[in-house]
C-alpha positions as a printed Julia matrix, in Angstrom:
162×3 Matrix{Float64}:
 -32.87    8.68  -36.29
 -34.13    6.89  -33.84
 -30.57    6.51  -31.71
 -31.38    9.36  -29.31
 -35.46    8.67  -29.1
 -34.19    4.63  -27.64
 -31.65    5.96  -26.0
 -33.42    8.78  -23.85
 -36.36    6.31  -23.38
 -33.66    3.32  -21.82
 -31.93    6.14  -19.44
 -35.28    7.38  -18.31
 -36.5     3.6   -17.6
 -33.1     2.84  -16.11
 -31.29    6.36  -14.93
 -28.03    4.56  -15.95
 -26.01    6.12  -18.16
 -23.79    2.93  -18.73
 -26.99    0.45  -18.92
 -28.85    3.14  -21.13
 -26.11    2.78  -23.74
 -26.25   -0.78  -23.38
 -29.95   -1.47  -23.78
 -29.57    0.84  -26.86
 -26.78   -0.94  -28.58
 -28.92   -4.1   -27.43
 -32.38   -2.44  -29.52
 -30.1    -1.71  -32.8
 -29.07   -5.07  -33.01
 -32.24   -6.64  -31.88
 -33.89   -4.56  -35.13
 -30.76   -5.66  -37.35
 -31.54   -9.61  -36.46
 -35.54   -9.31  -36.39
 -36.23   -6.97  -39.09
 -38.12   -9.22  -40.78
 -40.63  -10.15  -38.2
 -42.01   -6.28  -38.71
 -45.32   -6.96  -39.88
 -46.17   -3.26  -40.55
 -49.02   -3.55  -38.6
 -47.93   -0.15  -36.74
 -45.2     2.27  -37.44
 -41.99    1.88  -37.22
 -41.03    3.92  -34.21
 -43.8     2.07  -32.54
 -42.52   -0.8   -33.04
 -38.57    0.57  -31.54
 -40.28    1.92  -28.58
 -41.79   -1.23  -27.62
 -38.34   -3.16  -28.27
 -36.6    -0.29  -26.03
 -39.16   -0.56  -22.81
 -38.96   -4.54  -23.15
 -35.41   -4.14  -23.15
 -35.16   -1.75  -20.33
 -37.48   -3.87  -18.3
 -35.73   -7.25  -18.83
 -32.9    -5.1   -17.51
 -34.22   -4.41  -14.42
 -35.68   -7.38  -13.49
 -32.19   -8.47  -13.84
 -30.69   -6.23  -11.91
 -33.77   -6.68   -9.21
 -32.5   -10.21   -9.0
 -29.38  -10.13   -8.76
 -27.96   -9.92   -5.19
 -25.73   -6.54   -4.87
 -23.08   -6.06   -2.17
 -22.72   -3.05   -0.33
 -20.02   -1.14   -2.64
 -22.84   -2.0    -6.05
 -25.48   -0.16   -3.94
 -23.76    2.54   -2.65
 -22.23    3.39   -6.52
 -25.54    2.59   -8.46
 -26.72    5.54   -6.36
 -23.57    7.7    -6.51
 -24.44    7.29  -10.95
 -23.89   10.89  -12.75
 -27.59   10.94  -13.77
 -27.59   13.07  -17.37
 -31.06   13.1   -18.91
 -30.25   14.78  -22.07
 -33.59   16.85  -21.94
 -32.14   18.19  -18.53
 -31.18   21.7   -17.92
 -28.04   21.85  -15.66
 -29.78   23.45  -12.74
 -32.71   21.57  -12.64
 -30.66   17.89  -12.74
 -30.84   17.33   -9.08
 -34.48   17.58   -8.78
 -34.92   15.98  -11.96
 -33.04   12.93  -10.88
 -35.38   12.78   -7.81
 -38.48   12.79  -10.02
 -36.77    9.93  -11.96
 -36.43    7.73   -9.05
 -40.26    8.39   -7.4
 -41.28    7.97  -11.14
 -38.99    4.75  -10.94
 -41.48    3.77   -8.23
 -44.87    3.36  -10.47
 -45.79   -0.2   -11.5
 -44.47   -0.61  -14.6
 -47.84    0.63  -17.0
 -48.12    3.38  -14.94
 -44.27    4.29  -15.62
 -44.13    3.08  -19.06
 -46.97    5.32  -19.8
 -45.67    8.0   -17.82
 -42.17    8.51  -19.51
 -43.96    8.17  -22.97
 -46.34   10.57  -22.52
 -44.36   13.55  -20.54
 -40.55   12.49  -21.19
 -40.58   11.51  -24.65
 -43.55   13.68  -25.85
 -45.78   10.79  -27.45
 -49.24   11.48  -28.27
 -51.17    9.62  -26.48
 -52.67    7.43  -29.73
 -49.13    6.8   -30.2
 -48.35    5.83  -26.35
 -51.95    2.99  -26.75
 -50.38    1.85  -30.13
 -46.97    1.21  -28.21
 -48.37   -0.24  -25.11
 -50.93   -2.3   -27.03
 -53.79   -0.86  -25.18
 -56.32    2.15  -26.04
 -56.13    5.47  -25.55
 -58.3     5.45  -22.9
 -56.65    3.21  -21.24
 -53.49    5.26  -21.44
 -55.49    7.98  -19.89
 -56.43    6.22  -16.78
 -52.81    5.13  -16.92
 -51.68    8.97  -16.74
 -53.98   10.07  -14.03
 -53.3     7.11  -11.61
 -49.74    7.63  -12.12
 -50.31   11.29  -11.6
 -52.3    11.2    -8.59
 -49.31    8.6    -7.0
 -46.69   10.89   -7.65
 -48.25   13.9    -6.23
 -48.87   11.65   -3.1
 -45.26   10.78   -3.1
 -44.04   14.35   -3.58
 -46.18   16.1    -1.32
 -45.17   13.46    1.22
 -41.34   14.63    0.75
 -42.41   18.22    0.04
 -45.23   18.72    2.56
 -45.07   22.61    1.75
 -45.57   22.18   -1.85
 -48.7    21.16   -1.53
 -51.29   23.75   -3.15
 -54.52   22.48   -3.81
 -55.94   23.46   -6.89
């Protein structure tokens, strides 16, 4: 029931199939071990998303702390990125977009992924992030502004005023 949601969320953060699979397993192991700590003050899905996000962010921190050899860097960038919601013909664009999303600060990235990639309502995103809907709206607006700036700097021909 939640396996695909956990995996997709982890993949959205990590952009690495193997790490996303590992995080998915870790999340369900944590749920099993800590089921008695769930207080019922939020939906189960909110609790599961929160665990997933924390584990994904921890993995990113761990990855960033570890010194990398040139071979590891090369291998990491050559990973075959495949998000289940992305059509094959859009894969290259999606891969680039996710790499730009990864440059957002953690709170903007979380709000963006949960809202636009996972399609969650803003109230649920606010619950997962333990903040208000207004704060989520603000984070999404800043995320979109930052993404637009980065994408325009790379694709200036796509700059259309609206």
